Coordinates of C-alpha atoms in Angstrom, one line a residue:
Chain A
X1 CA 129.1 124.1 83.4
X2 CA 132.9 123.6 83.1
X3 CA 133.5 126.3 85.7
X4 CA 131.2 124.5 88.1
X5 CA 132.9 121.2 87.4
X6 CA 136.3 122.7 88.0
X7 CA 135.0 124.3 91.3
X8 CA 133.6 120.9 92.5
X9 CA 136.9 119.1 91.8
X10 CA 139.0 121.8 93.4
X11 CA 136.7 121.8 96.4
X12 CA 137.0 118.0 96.6
X13 CA 140.8 118.2 96.5
X14 CA 140.9 120.7 99.3
X15 CA 138.5 118.7 101.5
X16 CA 140.4 115.4 100.9
X17 CA 143.8 117.1 101.5
X18 CA 142.5 118.6 104.8
X19 CA 141.1 115.3 105.9
X20 CA 144.3 113.4 105.0
X21 CA 146.6 115.8 106.7
X22 CA 144.6 116.7 109.7
X23 CA 142.0 114.1 110.7
X24 CA 142.7 112.3 114.0
X25 CA 142.9 108.5 113.6
X26 CA 142.8 106.1 116.5
X27 CA 141.8 109.0 118.7
X28 CA 145.1 110.8 118.2
X29 CA 145.9 114.0 116.3
X30 CA 148.9 113.6 114.0
X31 CA 152.2 114.7 115.5
X32 CA 154.6 117.0 113.6
X33 CA 156.7 113.9 112.7
X34 CA 153.7 112.0 111.4
X35 CA 152.5 115.1 109.5
X36 CA 155.8 115.8 107.7
X37 CA 157.2 112.4 107.2
X38 CA 154.1 110.3 106.6
X39 CA 151.0 112.2 105.8
X40 CA 152.3 115.0 103.6
X41 CA 154.5 112.8 101.4
X42 CA 151.6 110.4 101.1
X43 CA 149.1 113.1 100.1
X44 CA 151.5 114.6 97.6
X45 CA 152.2 111.3 96.1
X46 CA 148.5 110.5 95.8
X47 CA 147.7 113.9 94.2
X48 CA 150.6 113.8 91.7
X49 CA 150.3 110.0 91.1
X50 CA 146.6 110.1 90.3
X51 CA 147.1 113.0 87.9
X52 CA 150.0 111.2 86.2
X53 CA 148.1 107.9 85.8
X54 CA 145.1 109.7 84.2
X55 CA 147.2 111.9 81.9
X56 CA 149.2 108.9 80.9
X57 CA 146.0 107.2 79.7
X58 CA 144.9 110.3 77.7
X59 CA 148.2 110.3 75.9
X60 CA 148.2 106.6 75.1
X61 CA 144.5 106.7 74.0
X62 CA 145.2 109.7 71.8
X63 CA 148.5 108.7 70.2
X64 CA 147.5 105.1 69.5
X65 CA 144.0 106.2 68.4
X66 CA 142.5 103.7 70.8
X67 CA 139.6 104.9 72.9
X68 CA 139.6 102.0 75.4
X69 CA 143.3 101.6 76.4
X70 CA 145.8 102.8 78.9
X71 CA 149.5 102.1 79.6
X72 CA 148.7 99.2 82.0
X73 CA 147.0 97.4 79.2
X74 CA 150.2 97.6 77.2
X75 CA 152.1 95.8 79.9
X76 CA 154.1 98.9 80.8
X77 CA 153.1 99.0 84.5
X78 CA 153.6 95.3 84.9
X79 CA 156.9 95.4 83.1
X80 CA 158.1 98.3 85.3
X81 CA 157.0 96.5 88.5
X82 CA 158.7 93.3 87.5
X83 CA 161.9 95.2 86.5
X84 CA 162.0 97.0 89.9
X85 CA 161.5 93.7 91.7
X86 CA 164.4 92.1 89.8
X87 CA 166.6 95.2 90.2
X88 CA 165.9 95.4 93.9
X89 CA 166.7 91.7 94.3
X90 CA 170.2 92.3 92.7
X91 CA 170.8 95.7 94.3
X92 CA 168.6 96.5 97.3
X93 CA 169.8 100.1 97.5
X94 CA 168.1 100.8 94.2
X95 CA 164.8 100.6 96.1
X96 CA 165.3 104.1 97.5
X97 CA 165.1 105.6 94.0
X98 CA 162.4 103.2 92.7
X99 CA 160.4 106.1 91.3
X100 CA 163.1 107.0 88.8
X101 CA 163.8 103.4 88.2
X102 CA 160.2 102.7 87.5
X103 CA 159.9 105.6 85.0
X104 CA 163.1 104.5 83.2
X105 CA 162.0 100.8 83.0
X106 CA 158.6 101.8 81.6
X107 CA 160.3 104.0 79.0
X108 CA 162.6 101.1 78.1
X109 CA 159.7 98.7 77.7
X110 CA 157.9 101.3 75.6
X111 CA 160.9 101.5 73.3
X112 CA 160.9 97.8 72.9
X113 CA 157.2 97.6 72.2
X114 CA 157.5 100.4 69.6
X115 CA 160.1 98.3 67.7
X116 CA 157.4 95.9 66.6
X117 CA 154.1 95.6 68.4
X118 CA 153.1 99.3 68.5
X119 CA 154.2 99.6 64.8
X120 CA 152.2 96.7 63.5
X121 CA 149.2 96.7 65.8
X122 CA 148.7 100.5 66.4
X123 CA 145.0 101.3 65.8
X124 CA 144.2 97.6 65.7
X125 CA 141.5 96.2 68.1
X126 CA 143.9 93.4 68.8
X127 CA 146.4 95.7 70.5
X128 CA 144.6 95.9 73.9
X129 CA 144.3 92.1 74.0
X130 CA 148.0 91.6 73.1
X131 CA 149.0 94.2 75.7
X132 CA 146.9 92.6 78.4
X133 CA 148.4 89.2 77.5
X134 CA 151.9 90.7 78.0
X135 CA 150.8 92.4 81.2
X136 CA 149.4 89.2 82.7
X137 CA 152.7 87.4 81.8
X138 CA 154.8 90.1 83.5
X139 CA 152.5 90.4 86.4
X140 CA 152.7 86.7 87.0
X141 CA 156.4 87.0 87.1
X142 CA 156.2 89.7 89.7
X143 CA 153.8 87.7 91.9
X144 CA 156.0 84.7 91.8
X145 CA 159.1 86.7 92.6
X146 CA 157.7 88.7 95.5
X147 CA 155.0 86.4 96.9
X148 CA 152.4 89.1 96.4
X149 CA 148.9 89.0 95.0
X150 CA 150.1 91.2 92.2
X151 CA 146.8 92.4 90.7
X152 CA 145.4 94.5 93.6
X153 CA 148.1 97.1 93.8
X154 CA 149.8 98.2 97.0
X155 CA 149.2 100.6 99.8
X156 CA 150.5 104.2 99.7
X157 CA 151.5 103.7 103.4
X158 CA 154.9 102.8 102.1
X159 CA 155.5 106.2 100.4
X160 CA 158.7 107.9 101.6
X161 CA 159.8 111.5 101.3
X162 CA 162.2 110.4 98.6
X163 CA 159.4 108.9 96.6
X164 CA 157.4 112.1 96.9
X165 CA 160.1 114.4 95.6
X166 CA 161.2 111.9 93.0
X167 CA 157.7 111.8 91.6
X168 CA 157.6 115.6 91.7
X169 CA 160.7 115.7 89.5
X170 CA 159.3 113.2 87.0
X171 CA 156.0 115.1 86.9
X172 CA 157.8 118.4 86.3
X173 CA 160.0 117.0 83.5
X174 CA 156.9 115.7 81.8
X175 CA 155.1 119.0 82.2
X176 CA 158.0 120.9 80.7
X177 CA 158.1 118.5 77.7
X178 CA 154.4 118.9 77.1
X179 CA 154.7 122.6 77.1
X180 CA 157.1 122.8 74.1
X181 CA 155.8 124.4 71.0
X182 CA 155.8 121.4 68.7
X183 CA 153.9 119.2 71.1
X184 CA 150.5 119.1 69.5
X185 CA 148.5 116.2 70.7
X186 CA 145.6 117.4 68.5
X187 CA 147.3 116.0 65.3
X188 CA 146.4 112.5 66.5
X189 CA 142.7 113.2 65.9
X190 CA 143.5 113.0 62.2
X191 CA 144.1 109.8 60.3
X192 CA 147.8 109.0 59.8
X193 CA 147.7 109.9 56.2
X194 CA 146.6 113.5 56.8
X195 CA 149.2 113.9 59.6
X196 CA 151.9 113.0 57.2
X197 CA 150.6 115.4 54.6
X198 CA 150.7 118.2 57.0
X199 CA 154.4 117.6 57.3
X200 CA 154.3 116.2 60.8
X201 CA 156.5 113.2 61.7
X202 CA 154.0 111.1 63.6
X203 CA 156.6 108.6 64.8
X204 CA 158.7 111.3 66.4
X205 CA 155.7 113.1 67.8
X206 CA 154.1 110.0 69.3
X207 CA 157.5 108.9 70.8
X208 CA 157.8 112.3 72.5
X209 CA 154.3 112.0 74.1
X210 CA 154.5 108.3 74.9
X211 CA 157.8 108.8 76.7
X212 CA 156.1 111.2 79.0
X213 CA 153.1 108.8 79.4
X214 CA 155.3 105.8 80.1
X215 CA 157.5 107.7 82.5
X216 CA 154.5 108.9 84.4
X217 CA 153.0 105.4 84.6
X218 CA 156.2 103.7 85.5
X219 CA 157.0 106.2 88.2
X220 CA 153.7 105.8 90.0
X221 CA 153.7 102.0 89.5
X222 CA 157.0 101.8 91.4
X223 CA 155.1 102.6 94.6
X224 CA 151.5 101.9 93.9
X225 CA 151.9 98.7 92.0
X226 CA 150.1 97.8 88.8
X227 CA 146.7 99.4 88.5
X228 CA 144.6 98.1 85.6
X229 CA 142.0 100.1 83.7
X230 CA 141.8 103.1 86.1
X231 CA 143.6 105.4 83.7
X232 CA 141.4 104.2 80.9
X233 CA 138.2 104.9 82.8
X234 CA 139.2 108.3 84.2
X235 CA 140.3 109.5 80.8
X236 CA 137.0 108.4 79.2
X237 CA 134.9 109.9 82.0
X238 CA 136.4 113.3 81.1
X239 CA 135.7 112.7 77.4
X240 CA 132.1 112.2 78.2
X241 CA 131.8 114.8 80.9
X242 CA 134.0 117.5 79.5
X243 CA 134.5 116.9 75.8
X244 CA 137.0 118.9 73.9
X245 CA 140.2 117.7 72.2
X246 CA 142.8 115.7 73.9
X247 CA 145.2 118.6 74.6
X248 CA 142.4 120.5 76.2
X249 CA 141.4 117.5 78.3
X250 CA 144.8 117.1 79.9
X251 CA 144.2 119.4 82.8
X252 CA 140.7 118.2 83.8
X253 CA 141.8 114.6 83.5
X254 CA 144.8 115.3 85.7
X255 CA 142.6 116.9 88.3
X256 CA 140.1 114.0 88.3
X257 CA 142.9 111.6 88.6
X258 CA 144.4 113.5 91.5
X259 CA 141.0 113.5 93.3
X260 CA 140.3 109.9 92.7
X261 CA 143.6 108.6 94.0
X262 CA 143.7 110.9 97.0
X263 CA 140.1 110.0 98.0
X264 CA 140.9 106.3 97.5
X265 CA 144.0 106.5 99.6
X266 CA 142.1 108.4 102.3
X267 CA 139.6 105.6 102.5
X268 CA 142.3 102.9 102.3
X269 CA 144.1 104.5 105.2
X270 CA 141.1 105.3 107.4
X271 CA 138.3 102.8 106.8
X272 CA 139.9 100.0 108.9
X273 CA 142.5 101.9 110.8
X274 CA 145.1 100.8 111.9
X275 CA 144.9 98.2 109.1
X276 CA 146.1 99.7 105.8
X277 CA 144.0 98.6 102.9
X278 CA 145.7 98.4 99.4
X279 CA 145.2 101.8 97.9
X280 CA 145.3 100.3 94.4
X281 CA 142.4 98.0 95.2
X282 CA 140.4 100.9 96.7
X283 CA 141.1 102.9 93.6
X284 CA 139.9 100.2 91.3
X285 CA 136.8 99.7 93.5
X286 CA 135.9 103.4 93.3
X287 CA 136.6 103.6 89.5
X288 CA 134.7 100.5 88.4
X289 CA 131.2 102.2 88.7
X290 CA 132.4 104.9 86.2
X291 CA 133.3 102.1 83.8
X292 CA 129.7 100.9 84.0
X293 CA 128.6 104.5 83.4
X294 CA 130.8 104.7 80.3
X295 CA 129.6 101.4 78.9
X296 CA 126.0 102.3 79.6
X297 CA 126.5 105.5 77.6
X298 CA 128.2 103.5 74.9
X299 CA 125.1 101.4 74.4
X300 CA 122.9 104.5 74.5
X301 CA 125.0 106.0 71.7
Chain B
X1 CA 153.3 117.7 34.7
X2 CA 155.1 114.5 33.7
X3 CA 154.8 111.4 36.0
X4 CA 157.4 108.9 35.2
X5 CA 157.4 105.1 36.0
X6 CA 154.7 105.1 38.6
X7 CA 154.8 101.4 39.7
X8 CA 151.6 99.8 41.0
X9 CA 152.3 96.1 40.4
X10 CA 149.0 94.9 41.9
X11 CA 146.9 97.0 39.6
X12 CA 148.9 97.9 36.4
X13 CA 151.0 95.3 34.6
X14 CA 153.8 97.8 34.0
X15 CA 154.9 101.1 35.5
X16 CA 152.9 104.1 34.3
X17 CA 154.3 107.1 32.6
X18 CA 151.8 109.8 31.9
X19 CA 151.0 113.5 31.9
X20 CA 149.1 115.1 34.8
X21 CA 147.3 118.1 33.1
X22 CA 148.3 121.3 35.0
X23 CA 145.6 123.5 36.4
X24 CA 142.9 121.3 34.8
X25 CA 140.2 119.2 36.3
X26 CA 140.9 115.5 35.5
X27 CA 138.3 112.9 36.3
X28 CA 139.2 109.3 36.9
X29 CA 136.5 106.6 36.1
X30 CA 136.6 102.8 36.1
X31 CA 135.0 99.8 37.5
X32 CA 135.0 99.0 41.2
X33 CA 138.3 97.5 42.1
X34 CA 140.0 98.6 38.9
X35 CA 142.6 100.5 40.8
X36 CA 141.4 104.2 40.8
X37 CA 142.1 104.7 44.5
X38 CA 145.4 102.9 44.3
X39 CA 146.4 105.2 41.5
X40 CA 145.5 108.3 43.5
X41 CA 147.3 107.0 46.5
X42 CA 150.4 106.3 44.5
X43 CA 150.2 109.7 43.0
X44 CA 149.9 111.3 46.5
X45 CA 153.0 109.4 47.5
X46 CA 154.9 110.5 44.4
X47 CA 153.8 114.2 44.8
X48 CA 154.6 115.5 48.2
X49 CA 153.2 118.9 47.2
X50 CA 149.8 117.4 46.6
X51 CA 146.9 117.4 49.1
X52 CA 145.0 114.1 49.0
X53 CA 141.6 113.2 50.3
X54 CA 141.0 109.5 50.6
X55 CA 137.6 107.9 50.3
X56 CA 137.3 107.3 54.0
X57 CA 138.2 109.9 56.6
X58 CA 137.8 109.4 60.3
X59 CA 138.2 111.7 63.3
X60 CA 139.7 110.0 66.3
X61 CA 139.0 112.6 68.9
X62 CA 136.4 115.1 70.0
X63 CA 137.2 117.9 67.6
X64 CA 135.3 120.9 66.4
X65 CA 135.2 121.9 62.7
X66 CA 137.3 125.1 63.3
X67 CA 140.0 123.1 65.0
X68 CA 140.2 120.7 62.1
X69 CA 140.4 123.5 59.6
X70 CA 143.1 125.2 61.7
X71 CA 145.3 122.1 61.3
X72 CA 144.8 122.2 57.6
X73 CA 145.7 125.8 57.3
X74 CA 149.0 125.2 59.0
X75 CA 150.2 123.8 55.7
X76 CA 149.2 126.9 53.7
X77 CA 151.9 129.4 53.0
X78 CA 149.7 132.3 52.0
X79 CA 146.3 133.7 52.9
X80 CA 143.5 132.1 50.9
X81 CA 142.4 133.9 47.7
X82 CA 139.1 132.1 47.4
X83 CA 136.6 131.9 50.2
X84 CA 136.5 128.1 50.5
X85 CA 134.3 128.2 53.6
X86 CA 131.7 130.2 51.9
X87 CA 131.6 128.0 48.8
X88 CA 131.1 124.9 50.9
X89 CA 128.8 126.7 53.4
X90 CA 131.1 125.7 56.3
X91 CA 130.6 128.9 58.5
X92 CA 127.5 127.7 60.3
X93 CA 129.3 124.5 61.2
X94 CA 132.5 126.0 62.5
X95 CA 131.7 125.6 66.2
X96 CA 130.1 122.2 65.8
X97 CA 131.8 118.9 66.7
X98 CA 132.7 116.7 63.8
X99 CA 131.0 113.7 65.3
X100 CA 127.6 115.5 65.4
X101 CA 127.7 116.3 61.6
X102 CA 125.9 114.4 59.0
X103 CA 127.9 112.4 56.4
X104 CA 127.5 115.1 53.8
X105 CA 128.4 117.9 56.2
X106 CA 131.5 115.9 57.2
X107 CA 132.5 115.5 53.6
X108 CA 132.2 119.2 53.0
X109 CA 134.4 119.9 56.0
X110 CA 137.0 117.3 54.8
X111 CA 137.0 119.0 51.4
X112 CA 137.5 122.4 53.0
X113 CA 140.3 120.9 55.1
X114 CA 142.1 119.6 52.0
X115 CA 141.5 122.7 49.9
X116 CA 142.6 125.2 52.6
X117 CA 146.0 123.7 52.5
X118 CA 146.5 125.6 49.2
X119 CA 148.6 123.0 47.4
X120 CA 149.2 123.2 43.7
X121 CA 147.8 119.6 43.2
X122 CA 144.6 118.3 44.7
X123 CA 143.8 114.6 44.6
X124 CA 140.2 113.7 45.6
X125 CA 138.9 110.1 45.9
X126 CA 135.2 110.1 45.4
X127 CA 134.6 113.6 46.8
X128 CA 131.0 113.6 45.7
X129 CA 130.1 110.9 48.3
X130 CA 127.4 112.3 50.5
X131 CA 127.2 115.7 48.7
X132 CA 123.8 116.8 47.5
X133 CA 123.4 118.3 44.0
X134 CA 124.0 121.8 45.1
X135 CA 127.4 121.1 46.7
X136 CA 128.4 118.8 43.8
X137 CA 127.9 121.7 41.5
X138 CA 129.6 124.2 43.8
X139 CA 132.6 121.9 44.3
X140 CA 133.4 121.9 40.5
X141 CA 133.1 125.7 40.5
X142 CA 135.3 126.0 43.6
X143 CA 138.0 123.7 42.2
X144 CA 138.1 125.8 39.0
X145 CA 138.4 129.0 40.9
X146 CA 141.3 127.7 42.9
X147 CA 143.3 127.4 39.7
X148 CA 145.1 124.2 40.7
X149 CA 145.6 120.7 39.1
X150 CA 142.8 118.5 40.3
X151 CA 142.5 114.7 39.9
X152 CA 139.2 113.3 41.2
X153 CA 137.7 109.9 41.2
X154 CA 133.9 109.9 40.4
X155 CA 131.3 107.3 39.5
X156 CA 128.9 109.8 37.9
X157 CA 129.5 109.8 34.2
X158 CA 127.2 112.8 33.7
X159 CA 129.3 114.8 36.2
X160 CA 132.4 113.7 34.4
X161 CA 130.9 114.8 31.1
X162 CA 129.8 118.2 32.4
X163 CA 132.8 119.1 34.6
X164 CA 136.0 117.3 33.4
X165 CA 138.6 118.9 31.2
X166 CA 140.4 115.6 31.0
X167 CA 139.3 112.0 31.6
X168 CA 141.4 109.1 32.8
X169 CA 139.9 105.6 32.4
X170 CA 141.3 102.8 34.5
X171 CA 140.5 99.6 32.7
X172 CA 142.1 96.2 32.1
X173 CA 145.3 97.0 34.0
X174 CA 145.8 100.1 31.8
X175 CA 145.4 103.9 32.2
X176 CA 143.8 105.6 29.2
X177 CA 143.6 109.3 28.9
X178 CA 141.7 111.7 26.7
X179 CA 139.2 114.5 26.5
X180 CA 135.7 113.9 27.7
X181 CA 134.6 113.8 24.0
X182 CA 137.1 111.1 23.2
X183 CA 136.7 109.0 26.3
X184 CA 133.0 109.2 27.1
X185 CA 131.7 107.1 24.2
X186 CA 128.8 104.6 24.6
X187 CA 130.7 101.6 23.2
X188 CA 133.9 102.2 25.1
X189 CA 132.1 102.9 28.4
X190 CA 129.9 99.8 28.0
X191 CA 133.1 97.8 27.6
X192 CA 134.8 99.4 30.6
X193 CA 131.8 98.9 32.9
X194 CA 130.8 95.6 31.4
X195 CA 127.2 96.8 31.1
X196 CA 125.3 98.5 28.3
X197 CA 125.5 102.3 28.7
X198 CA 123.5 104.6 26.4
X199 CA 124.1 108.2 25.7
X200 CA 121.1 110.4 25.0
X201 CA 120.9 113.9 23.5
X202 CA 118.0 116.1 24.5
X203 CA 116.2 118.5 22.2
X204 CA 118.3 121.3 23.7
X205 CA 121.5 119.4 22.7
X206 CA 122.4 118.2 26.2
X207 CA 124.1 114.8 26.4
X208 CA 123.5 112.4 29.3
X209 CA 124.2 108.8 30.1
X210 CA 122.0 106.1 31.5
X211 CA 122.0 102.4 31.9

């Protein structure tokens, strides 16, 4: 069953990649310039970004022992977006490296949250509510500052080559960190007491993982804008569909995330061509039915 | 093993200094809310070499039994000398997910998780919860064969009488210790639990309590 699922996802990724790169829009085949400077960076960003949003959610859900949570619900995406808007206002050149900036700002906000909120509210059902309150506050700030709608996310049409390779570097750093020997996400399946008894410093281990998760989310948000709930839903779809512990779910979750964002972006780009629809809105539109599926299953349980 | 000045201001009116019998099975009894769990918790914090199983244990992820036990075994320094899995009949459950097990099965797995850490001190808070009579009996035998110091909270006075080497009674903000023969007396237990408790002796000489 799992092999078939992997096969379906890989097939989906190949199809959407081929369509994004090669399909003629407006009756014209893509020129070499359009292929290399527009379509390829956009596809790479969608594939990597989708994977990173989904993996980020798995990490936050696991390390905070909260099933229905992702980084956007902690205000990290909104904070990162607001930070980029402010930074760019002061120093417009920073916009070129917004992916690194977004990752850094999200990690900084994570550090601030860990000083108090994540210490006292971890594992509490109030945490998602408190996080959403913070996210709404920060999001309102971004909307007022940039005259944008804020909640719908942006189009990936604005992805640059620099964005694509920057995201690749952030993704690679995260993967290398995850591969280290001590990084066992599995420990978070245990209650805190047992983790401590096994000689594991949970604070240090969770910081390590959450830095990766926040960096991933902030980096993608810098281009895509704040996307609420999508990571939560994708991570939980894999829990229901795949099962297995969190460490084992990282790869399938990344693949599902890559597929969902690349498909969403393909539709956002082509449905009303030449009008570009916001990719974030399309992603949320496509993910919402899965949320219904999860909630339906929750009641069936 | 001497435990000095163990402070639990909410439960005991002064810091406790007492002896934890080595390589013996010590049973803790007392009313609900008397402070038995707090005592075990404080002991666990004082003794980093101890393995502690709280009353409630939850799994936060989709995990199989063998994965959970593998985490516990990471703490063990040597290969196990006693077949814990066989004693608690865990083998048939190894590939199953924790979430799919019954309460009693989960309790057996948690007990195996704690015991496979091979610590010299084991602290168990109400380990009999969910266990049927067979596994209650097996657990006592298993704990003895491990040759470690065990402190366990139980509510079953008959179990305490049959299995304990030593009894601690938490009552009236004090910790009292003695042999089962000394501590498990009708009048004393009736006062501790604030309800009449009678001890009966069968024609075969077996003693048991009822209310």
